[in-house]
Tab-separated table of C-alpha atoms and ligand atoms in Angstrom:
chain	number	residue	atom	x	y	z
A	1	UNK	CA	45.996	-56.050	10.540
A	2	UNK	CA	47.799	-55.936	7.200
A	3	UNK	CA	45.908	-57.471	4.260
A	4	UNK	CA	47.232	-58.298	0.803
A	5	UNK	CA	44.405	-57.907	-1.740
A	6	UNK	CA	44.319	-59.630	-5.134
A	7	UNK	CA	41.819	-58.816	-7.908
A	8	UNK	CA	41.668	-60.857	-11.137
A	9	UNK	CA	37.979	-61.179	-12.033
A	10	UNK	CA	38.118	-59.666	-15.507
A	11	UNK	CA	40.799	-57.794	-17.467
A	12	UNK	CA	42.788	-55.992	-14.751
A	13	UNK	CA	45.277	-57.621	-12.404
A	14	UNK	CA	45.191	-55.548	-9.212
A	15	UNK	CA	47.315	-56.119	-6.101
A	16	UNK	CA	47.432	-53.906	-2.998
A	17	UNK	CA	48.213	-53.845	0.715
A	18	UNK	CA	45.819	-52.274	3.230
A	19	UNK	CA	46.837	-51.734	6.842
A	20	UNK	CA	44.132	-51.133	9.456
A	21	UNK	CA	46.292	-48.548	11.275
A	22	UNK	CA	48.065	-46.888	8.377
A	23	UNK	CA	45.442	-47.183	5.605
A	24	UNK	CA	46.231	-48.119	2.020
A	25	UNK	CA	50.008	-48.629	1.762
A	26	UNK	CA	50.588	-49.544	-1.865
A	27	UNK	CA	48.640	-50.642	-4.924
A	28	UNK	CA	49.586	-51.814	-8.417
A	29	UNK	CA	47.565	-52.545	-11.522
A	30	UNK	CA	48.365	-54.341	-14.767
A	31	UNK	CA	45.762	-53.385	-17.360
A	32	UNK	CA	45.049	-55.750	-20.264
A	33	UNK	CA	43.375	-53.183	-22.507
A	34	UNK	CA	45.953	-53.667	-25.277
A	35	UNK	CA	45.483	-57.453	-25.252
A	36	UNK	CA	41.714	-57.233	-25.740
A	37	UNK	CA	41.363	-54.036	-27.774
A	38	UNK	CA	41.924	-55.710	-31.142
A	39	UNK	CA	39.051	-58.123	-30.420
A	40	UNK	CA	36.670	-55.340	-29.339
A	41	UNK	CA	36.045	-56.962	-25.938
A	42	UNK	CA	37.509	-59.229	-23.270
A	43	UNK	CA	38.660	-62.675	-24.473
A	44	UNK	CA	38.421	-64.846	-21.324
A	45	UNK	CA	41.258	-67.266	-22.120
A	46	UNK	CA	43.654	-64.417	-22.966
A	47	UNK	CA	42.621	-62.625	-19.771
A	48	UNK	CA	43.502	-65.675	-17.664
A	49	UNK	CA	46.896	-66.027	-19.369
A	50	UNK	CA	47.686	-62.327	-18.851
A	51	UNK	CA	46.819	-62.603	-15.154
A	52	UNK	CA	49.256	-65.523	-14.862
A	53	UNK	CA	52.033	-63.420	-16.388
A	54	UNK	CA	51.376	-60.327	-14.254
A	55	UNK	CA	50.334	-61.539	-10.856
A	56	UNK	CA	53.570	-62.727	-9.197
A	57	UNK	CA	55.639	-59.699	-10.307
A	58	UNK	CA	52.870	-57.431	-8.942
A	59	UNK	CA	52.778	-59.282	-5.607
A	60	UNK	CA	56.596	-59.015	-5.389
A	61	UNK	CA	56.343	-55.317	-6.177
A	62	UNK	CA	53.866	-54.453	-3.427
A	63	UNK	CA	55.570	-56.653	-0.809
A	64	UNK	CA	58.974	-55.083	-1.531
A	65	UNK	CA	57.635	-51.543	-1.886
A	66	UNK	CA	59.199	-49.228	0.740
A	67	UNK	CA	55.712	-48.662	2.204
A	68	UNK	CA	55.591	-52.364	3.167
A	69	UNK	CA	59.346	-53.068	3.260
A	70	UNK	CA	59.129	-56.816	2.757
A	71	UNK	CA	56.740	-57.462	5.653
A	72	UNK	CA	54.633	-60.593	5.480
A	73	UNK	CA	50.909	-59.685	5.499
A	74	UNK	CA	48.591	-60.961	8.259
A	75	UNK	CA	45.970	-62.190	5.775
A	76	UNK	CA	45.222	-62.449	2.055
A	77	UNK	CA	41.974	-61.450	0.348
A	78	UNK	CA	41.307	-62.506	-3.234
A	79	UNK	CA	38.289	-62.025	-5.508
A	80	UNK	CA	36.211	-65.210	-5.386
A	81	UNK	CA	33.520	-63.984	-7.819
A	82	UNK	CA	31.530	-62.995	-9.737
A	83	UNK	CA	33.654	-62.870	-12.877
A	84	UNK	CA	35.391	-64.952	-15.534
A	85	UNK	CA	36.160	-68.396	-14.120
A	86	UNK	CA	39.638	-68.775	-15.626
A	87	UNK	CA	40.623	-65.260	-14.573
A	88	UNK	CA	39.266	-65.722	-11.039
A	89	UNK	CA	41.133	-69.032	-10.661
A	90	UNK	CA	44.478	-67.270	-11.180
A	91	UNK	CA	43.999	-64.817	-8.304
A	92	UNK	CA	42.357	-67.385	-6.058
A	93	UNK	CA	45.051	-70.039	-6.534
A	94	UNK	CA	47.884	-67.543	-6.053
A	95	UNK	CA	46.190	-66.034	-2.981
A	96	UNK	CA	45.491	-69.426	-1.467
A	97	UNK	CA	49.002	-70.761	-2.196
A	98	UNK	CA	50.737	-67.722	-0.714
A	99	UNK	CA	48.534	-67.964	2.372
A	100	UNK	CA	49.510	-71.607	2.749
A	101	UNK	CA	53.225	-70.873	2.311
A	102	UNK	CA	53.123	-67.950	4.728
A	103	UNK	CA	50.807	-69.800	7.131
A	104	UNK	CA	48.304	-66.966	7.238
A	105	UNK	CA	44.526	-67.022	6.623
A	106	UNK	CA	42.936	-66.168	3.302
A	107	UNK	CA	39.436	-65.089	2.386
A	108	UNK	CA	37.441	-64.990	-0.851
A	109	UNK	CA	35.792	-61.621	-1.532
A	110	UNK	CA	32.705	-60.679	-3.551
A	111	UNK	CA	33.902	-58.365	-6.326
A	112	UNK	CA	30.862	-56.071	-6.036
A	113	UNK	CA	31.306	-55.736	-2.275
A	114	UNK	CA	34.835	-54.605	-3.092
A	115	UNK	CA	33.440	-51.917	-5.432
A	116	UNK	CA	30.819	-50.943	-2.866
A	117	UNK	CA	33.408	-50.390	-0.127
A	118	UNK	CA	35.962	-48.591	-2.353
A	119	UNK	CA	34.733	-45.071	-1.364
A	120	UNK	CA	35.669	-45.950	2.228
A	121	UNK	CA	39.334	-45.771	1.261
A	122	UNK	CA	38.927	-41.994	0.893
A	123	UNK	CA	39.508	-39.546	3.734
A	124	UNK	CA	35.811	-38.684	4.079
A	125	UNK	CA	34.273	-42.135	4.158
A	126	UNK	CA	30.488	-42.624	4.003
A	127	UNK	CA	28.810	-44.012	7.131
A	128	UNK	CA	26.121	-46.686	6.660
A	129	UNK	CA	23.215	-46.688	6.237
A	130	UNK	CA	23.362	-45.442	2.664
A	131	UNK	CA	22.142	-46.182	-0.845
A	132	UNK	CA	24.726	-47.635	-3.233
A	133	UNK	CA	24.618	-47.413	-7.016
A	134	UNK	CA	26.976	-50.054	-8.410
A	135	UNK	CA	27.565	-49.593	-12.117
A	136	UNK	CA	30.176	-51.771	-13.767
A	137	UNK	CA	30.702	-53.774	-16.942
A	138	UNK	CA	28.755	-56.732	-15.568
A	139	UNK	CA	26.353	-55.218	-13.023
A	140	UNK	CA	23.904	-52.395	-12.454
A	141	UNK	CA	22.658	-52.587	-8.880
A	142	UNK	CA	20.851	-50.330	-6.437
A	143	UNK	CA	21.639	-51.589	-2.950
A	144	UNK	CA	20.323	-50.642	0.480
A	145	UNK	CA	23.420	-50.824	2.694
A	146	UNK	CA	22.130	-50.849	6.264
A	147	UNK	CA	25.567	-51.844	7.586
A	148	UNK	CA	28.819	-53.129	6.122
A	149	UNK	CA	28.002	-56.705	5.111
A	150	UNK	CA	24.247	-56.180	5.178
A	151	UNK	CA	22.963	-55.617	1.670
A	152	UNK	CA	19.412	-55.562	0.313
A	153	UNK	CA	19.004	-55.442	-3.435
A	154	UNK	CA	16.492	-52.748	-4.440
A	155	UNK	CA	16.919	-52.823	-8.184
A	156	UNK	CA	19.025	-54.285	-10.975
A	157	UNK	CA	19.226	-54.450	-14.720
A	158	UNK	CA	16.935	-56.878	-16.514
A	159	UNK	CA	19.339	-57.174	-19.441
A	160	UNK	CA	22.599	-55.315	-20.219
A	161	UNK	CA	24.613	-53.663	-17.446
A	162	UNK	CA	25.277	-49.937	-17.830
A	163	UNK	CA	28.964	-50.509	-18.636
A	164	UNK	CA	28.069	-53.279	-21.065
A	165	UNK	CA	25.680	-50.892	-22.867
A	166	UNK	CA	28.514	-48.341	-23.141
A	167	UNK	CA	30.853	-51.042	-24.486
A	168	UNK	CA	28.373	-52.408	-27.041
A	169	UNK	CA	27.263	-48.975	-28.229
A	170	UNK	CA	30.890	-47.895	-28.630
A	171	UNK	CA	31.578	-50.994	-30.703
A	172	UNK	CA	28.718	-50.336	-33.102
A	173	UNK	CA	29.890	-46.741	-33.497
A	174	UNK	CA	33.378	-48.012	-34.378
A	175	UNK	CA	34.919	-46.737	-31.123
A	176	UNK	CA	37.594	-48.718	-29.256
A	177	UNK	CA	37.248	-50.957	-26.187
A	178	UNK	CA	36.567	-50.149	-23.358
A	179	UNK	CA	33.579	-48.240	-24.640
A	180	UNK	CA	32.761	-46.130	-21.581
A	181	UNK	CA	35.774	-43.815	-21.686
A	182	UNK	CA	35.668	-43.803	-25.530
A	183	UNK	CA	32.018	-42.662	-25.621
A	184	UNK	CA	32.632	-40.088	-22.879
A	185	UNK	CA	35.508	-38.586	-24.871
A	186	UNK	CA	33.770	-38.279	-28.251
A	187	UNK	CA	30.529	-37.123	-26.565
A	188	UNK	CA	32.360	-33.940	-25.547
A	189	UNK	CA	32.153	-32.876	-29.233
A	190	UNK	CA	28.511	-33.970	-29.515
A	191	UNK	CA	25.710	-31.558	-30.235
A	192	UNK	CA	22.999	-31.641	-27.579
A	193	UNK	CA	19.475	-32.082	-28.930
A	194	UNK	CA	20.232	-33.516	-32.370
A	195	UNK	CA	19.131	-36.976	-31.246
A	196	UNK	CA	16.833	-37.831	-28.396
A	197	UNK	CA	17.085	-41.280	-26.800
A	198	UNK	CA	14.427	-42.811	-24.509
A	199	UNK	CA	14.896	-43.068	-20.713
A	200	UNK	CA	14.034	-46.780	-20.336
A	201	UNK	CA	11.673	-47.906	-17.565
A	202	UNK	CA	11.418	-44.467	-15.985
A	203	UNK	CA	7.713	-43.913	-16.617
A	204	UNK	CA	6.643	-46.926	-14.589
A	205	UNK	CA	7.246	-47.547	-10.896
A	206	UNK	CA	10.125	-49.661	-9.643
A	207	UNK	CA	13.888	-49.551	-9.399
A	208	UNK	CA	14.959	-51.998	-12.098
A	209	UNK	CA	16.835	-50.976	-15.234
A	210	UNK	CA	16.954	-52.042	-18.859
A	211	UNK	CA	19.713	-50.791	-21.135
A	212	UNK	CA	19.653	-53.118	-24.128
A	213	UNK	CA	16.985	-50.986	-25.861
A	214	UNK	CA	19.326	-47.975	-25.813
A	215	UNK	CA	21.977	-49.971	-27.650
A	216	UNK	CA	19.381	-50.921	-30.281
A	217	UNK	CA	18.255	-47.287	-30.475
A	218	UNK	CA	21.879	-46.289	-31.078
A	219	UNK	CA	22.145	-48.944	-33.811
A	220	UNK	CA	19.038	-47.772	-35.707
A	221	UNK	CA	20.088	-44.134	-35.338
A	222	UNK	CA	23.517	-45.038	-36.745
A	223	UNK	CA	21.928	-46.958	-39.654
A	224	UNK	CA	19.550	-44.108	-40.511
A	225	UNK	CA	22.242	-41.439	-40.678
A	226	UNK	CA	25.513	-41.002	-42.484
A	227	UNK	CA	28.007	-42.042	-39.818
A	228	UNK	CA	30.528	-39.188	-39.997
A	229	UNK	CA	32.584	-37.974	-37.024
A	230	UNK	CA	29.976	-35.421	-35.943
A	231	UNK	CA	27.126	-37.935	-36.108
A	232	UNK	CA	29.124	-40.429	-34.026
A	233	UNK	CA	29.734	-37.699	-31.437
A	234	UNK	CA	26.057	-36.678	-31.467
A	235	UNK	CA	24.875	-40.283	-30.969
A	236	UNK	CA	27.461	-40.834	-28.200
A	237	UNK	CA	26.254	-37.652	-26.500
A	238	UNK	CA	22.560	-38.601	-26.681
A	239	UNK	CA	23.279	-42.166	-25.515
A	240	UNK	CA	25.370	-41.013	-22.548
A	241	UNK	CA	22.700	-38.490	-21.522
A	242	UNK	CA	20.021	-41.179	-21.625
A	243	UNK	CA	22.016	-43.672	-19.517
A	244	UNK	CA	23.049	-41.044	-16.957
A	245	UNK	CA	19.547	-39.486	-16.696
A	246	UNK	CA	18.038	-42.941	-16.181
A	247	UNK	CA	20.543	-43.883	-13.466
A	248	UNK	CA	20.000	-40.524	-11.749
A	249	UNK	CA	16.214	-40.807	-11.795
A	250	UNK	CA	16.300	-44.292	-10.280
A	251	UNK	CA	18.707	-43.091	-7.572
A	252	UNK	CA	16.286	-40.272	-6.735
A	253	UNK	CA	13.448	-42.770	-6.437
A	254	UNK	CA	15.483	-45.139	-4.246
A	255	UNK	CA	16.619	-42.283	-1.984
A	256	UNK	CA	13.003	-41.224	-1.525
A	257	UNK	CA	12.039	-44.812	-0.769
A	258	UNK	CA	14.812	-45.414	1.783
A	259	UNK	CA	14.947	-41.885	3.201
A	260	UNK	CA	18.754	-42.074	3.205
A	261	UNK	CA	20.650	-38.795	2.784
A	262	UNK	CA	23.806	-40.538	1.535
A	263	UNK	CA	24.521	-42.053	-1.878
A	264	UNK	CA	27.616	-44.114	-2.708
A	265	UNK	CA	28.522	-44.619	-6.361
A	266	UNK	CA	31.062	-47.214	-7.452
A	267	UNK	CA	32.113	-49.389	-10.391
A	268	UNK	CA	33.661	-48.408	-13.720
A	269	UNK	CA	30.738	-46.256	-14.959
A	270	UNK	CA	31.074	-44.278	-11.706
A	271	UNK	CA	34.110	-42.662	-13.365
A	272	UNK	CA	31.776	-41.004	-15.901
A	273	UNK	CA	31.874	-37.237	-15.427
A	274	UNK	CA	28.397	-36.560	-16.835
A	275	UNK	CA	26.928	-39.097	-14.411
A	276	UNK	CA	28.827	-37.479	-11.543
A	277	UNK	CA	27.530	-34.012	-12.485
A	278	UNK	CA	23.947	-35.232	-12.588
A	279	UNK	CA	24.254	-37.089	-9.272
A	280	UNK	CA	25.982	-34.099	-7.618
A	281	UNK	CA	23.073	-31.881	-8.702
A	282	UNK	CA	20.527	-34.421	-7.455
A	283	UNK	CA	22.158	-34.744	-4.041
A	284	UNK	CA	22.427	-30.964	-3.701
A	285	UNK	CA	18.711	-30.646	-4.392
A	286	UNK	CA	17.992	-33.315	-1.746
A	287	UNK	CA	20.376	-31.734	0.770
A	288	UNK	CA	22.278	-35.006	0.832
A	289	UNK	CA	25.765	-36.133	-0.025
A	290	UNK	CA	27.290	-38.340	-2.679
A	291	UNK	CA	30.506	-40.332	-2.229
A	292	UNK	CA	32.748	-41.684	-4.975
A	293	UNK	CA	36.009	-43.594	-4.941
A	294	UNK	CA	38.943	-41.747	-6.500
A	295	UNK	CA	38.817	-42.212	-10.300
A	296	UNK	CA	41.391	-45.044	-10.411
A	297	UNK	CA	39.418	-47.055	-7.825
A	298	UNK	CA	36.135	-46.815	-9.767
A	299	UNK	CA	37.396	-49.504	-12.123
A	300	UNK	CA	38.802	-52.842	-10.940
A	301	UNK	CA	41.683	-52.684	-8.465
A	302	UNK	CA	43.337	-54.635	-5.660
A	303	UNK	CA	42.865	-51.926	-3.019
A	304	UNK	CA	39.113	-52.476	-2.753
A	305	UNK	CA	39.643	-56.241	-2.328
A	306	UNK	CA	42.269	-55.742	0.404
A	307	UNK	CA	39.914	-53.339	2.198
A	308	UNK	CA	36.872	-55.629	1.873
A	309	UNK	CA	39.054	-58.481	3.188
A	310	UNK	CA	39.982	-56.393	6.210
A	311	UNK	CA	36.313	-55.583	6.873
A	312	UNK	CA	35.340	-59.273	6.704
A	313	UNK	CA	38.240	-60.425	8.910
A	314	UNK	CA	38.256	-57.701	11.571
A	315	UNK	CA	36.851	-58.506	14.946
A	316	UNK	CA	37.192	-62.241	14.481
A	317	UNK	CA	38.798	-63.710	17.583
A	318	UNK	CA	40.747	-66.151	15.499
A	319	UNK	CA	41.578	-65.568	11.886
A	320	UNK	CA	41.968	-69.246	11.172
A	321	UNK	CA	38.392	-70.026	10.312
A	322	UNK	CA	38.207	-67.212	7.790
A	323	UNK	CA	37.658	-69.204	4.628
A	324	UNK	CA	39.770	-71.685	6.579
A	325	UNK	CA	43.367	-72.600	6.381
A	326	UNK	CA	41.971	-75.543	4.406
A	327	UNK	CA	43.613	-76.034	1.051
A	328	UNK	CA	40.421	-76.332	-0.969
A	329	UNK	CA	39.127	-73.205	-2.709
A	330	UNK	CA	36.547	-72.366	-5.293
A	331	UNK	CA	35.508	-69.419	-7.427
A	332	UNK	CA	32.024	-68.343	-8.483
A	333	UNK	CA	31.234	-67.022	-11.951
A	334	UNK	CA	27.841	-65.932	-10.600
A	335	UNK	CA	27.245	-64.844	-7.026
A	336	UNK	CA	24.276	-62.665	-5.973
A	337	UNK	CA	25.429	-59.824	-3.707
A	338	UNK	CA	22.456	-60.111	-1.367
A	339	UNK	CA	23.305	-63.744	-0.553
A	340	UNK	CA	26.589	-62.571	1.000
A	341	UNK	CA	25.536	-61.992	4.587
A	342	UNK	CA	24.485	-65.591	5.006
A	343	UNK	CA	26.952	-67.557	2.943
A	344	UNK	CA	30.283	-65.844	3.609
A	345	UNK	CA	30.264	-65.656	7.380
B	401	KG4	O1	34.135	-52.025	-12.607
B	401	KG4	P1	34.803	-52.274	-13.894
B	401	KG4	O2	36.258	-51.877	-14.046
B	401	KG4	O3	34.774	-53.793	-14.284
B	401	KG4	C1	33.709	-54.630	-14.002
B	401	KG4	O4	33.610	-55.076	-12.827
B	401	KG4	O5	32.924	-54.831	-14.938
B	401	KG4	O6	33.913	-51.567	-15.004
B	401	KG4	C2	34.260	-51.587	-16.357
B	401	KG4	C3	33.161	-50.897	-17.140
B	401	KG4	C4	33.329	-51.010	-18.633
B	401	KG4	O7	32.082	-51.390	-19.191
B	401	KG4	C5	33.715	-49.592	-19.047
B	401	KG4	O8	33.296	-49.267	-20.355
B	401	KG4	C6	32.996	-48.757	-17.993
B	401	KG4	O9	33.131	-49.496	-16.809
B	401	KG4	N1	33.593	-47.416	-17.832
B	401	KG4	C7	32.949	-46.271	-18.098
B	401	KG4	C8	33.878	-45.218	-17.866
B	401	KG4	N2	35.058	-45.779	-17.451
B	401	KG4	C9	34.870	-47.133	-17.433
B	401	KG4	N3	31.694	-46.042	-18.514
B	401	KG4	C10	31.325	-44.774	-18.723
B	401	KG4	N4	32.153	-43.708	-18.541
B	401	KG4	C11	33.425	-43.887	-18.120
B	401	KG4	N5	34.229	-42.829	-17.950
B	402	ZN	ZN1	34.484	-54.412	-11.370
């Protein structure tokens, strides 16, 4: 089965083709960082307009790429949610229209399931059951993955997502959007130990997170010190350490609770090298193994949506009832991951 995947939930237009026999054939991404950078964050209306401009040329590109050589796909998977409504509508309407024109089935995919399955595009794919840490701009989730499609939420953030905390802290330090990579870069020059940030919600039981206090801590630290280059680097360093230590400690707790020897990390913050070092060390100490997507598939991309589409469509005797060949479609700004098993079958 050959699946065309379309991702447009936020500020990246991603299009890719996954083939069940040959693996990932081709993927393309149009990043909107330049559009949003001057506003310090994603402007939803501009994101939707950028998706409109990019999406058809990207689809043309992957279809005509020598790896696909103009072949019509067998199905189309598009991101149905969660995300920005206007942005989602672009990918969903293009995916649905192409499916209608080509007379092939289409299916709406949960963006976080896409992230969760992204490490399976690598040569050494993790086998369920495993624990998944999903850390993106909009979500921070600890998920018990007993099988593909069977997800139990163990913990989540009560306020800001990890990526959101990176973005907001970067902004208050005068660093550019997106904040995660910006903080990671300046933190390399930071002096360890000058500032010490709390590790929120680690000294009480449970697997939930809270990151908004760290952003406030960064703000008061910035206000109480002269904000020169070195101080910015020192705050970035202390903030990054606190976020990564907190995520690592909660992973340790969840691994102990589930007894799983495998950890899967995905989502934009999964590209953070300090986090990866800490999680590598943790898994070594537990005699377990950690799996990441390649760096470019940590952040939003079409490959993970094509792959998730394949996983949801495989084994169905007829593809036609997959999200139907019906013309109606909808997107979901909010969509809890653990409701998936029941409402997307
Ligand atoms: O998964 P993603 O591309 O989009 C969402 O689904 O939200 O994640 C984007 C988030 C942003 O908040 C960005 O600042 C963060 O991931 N991010 C990072 C790094 N690269 C991206 N955070 C920390 N360190 C990084 N290297
Ligand atoms: Zn994402």
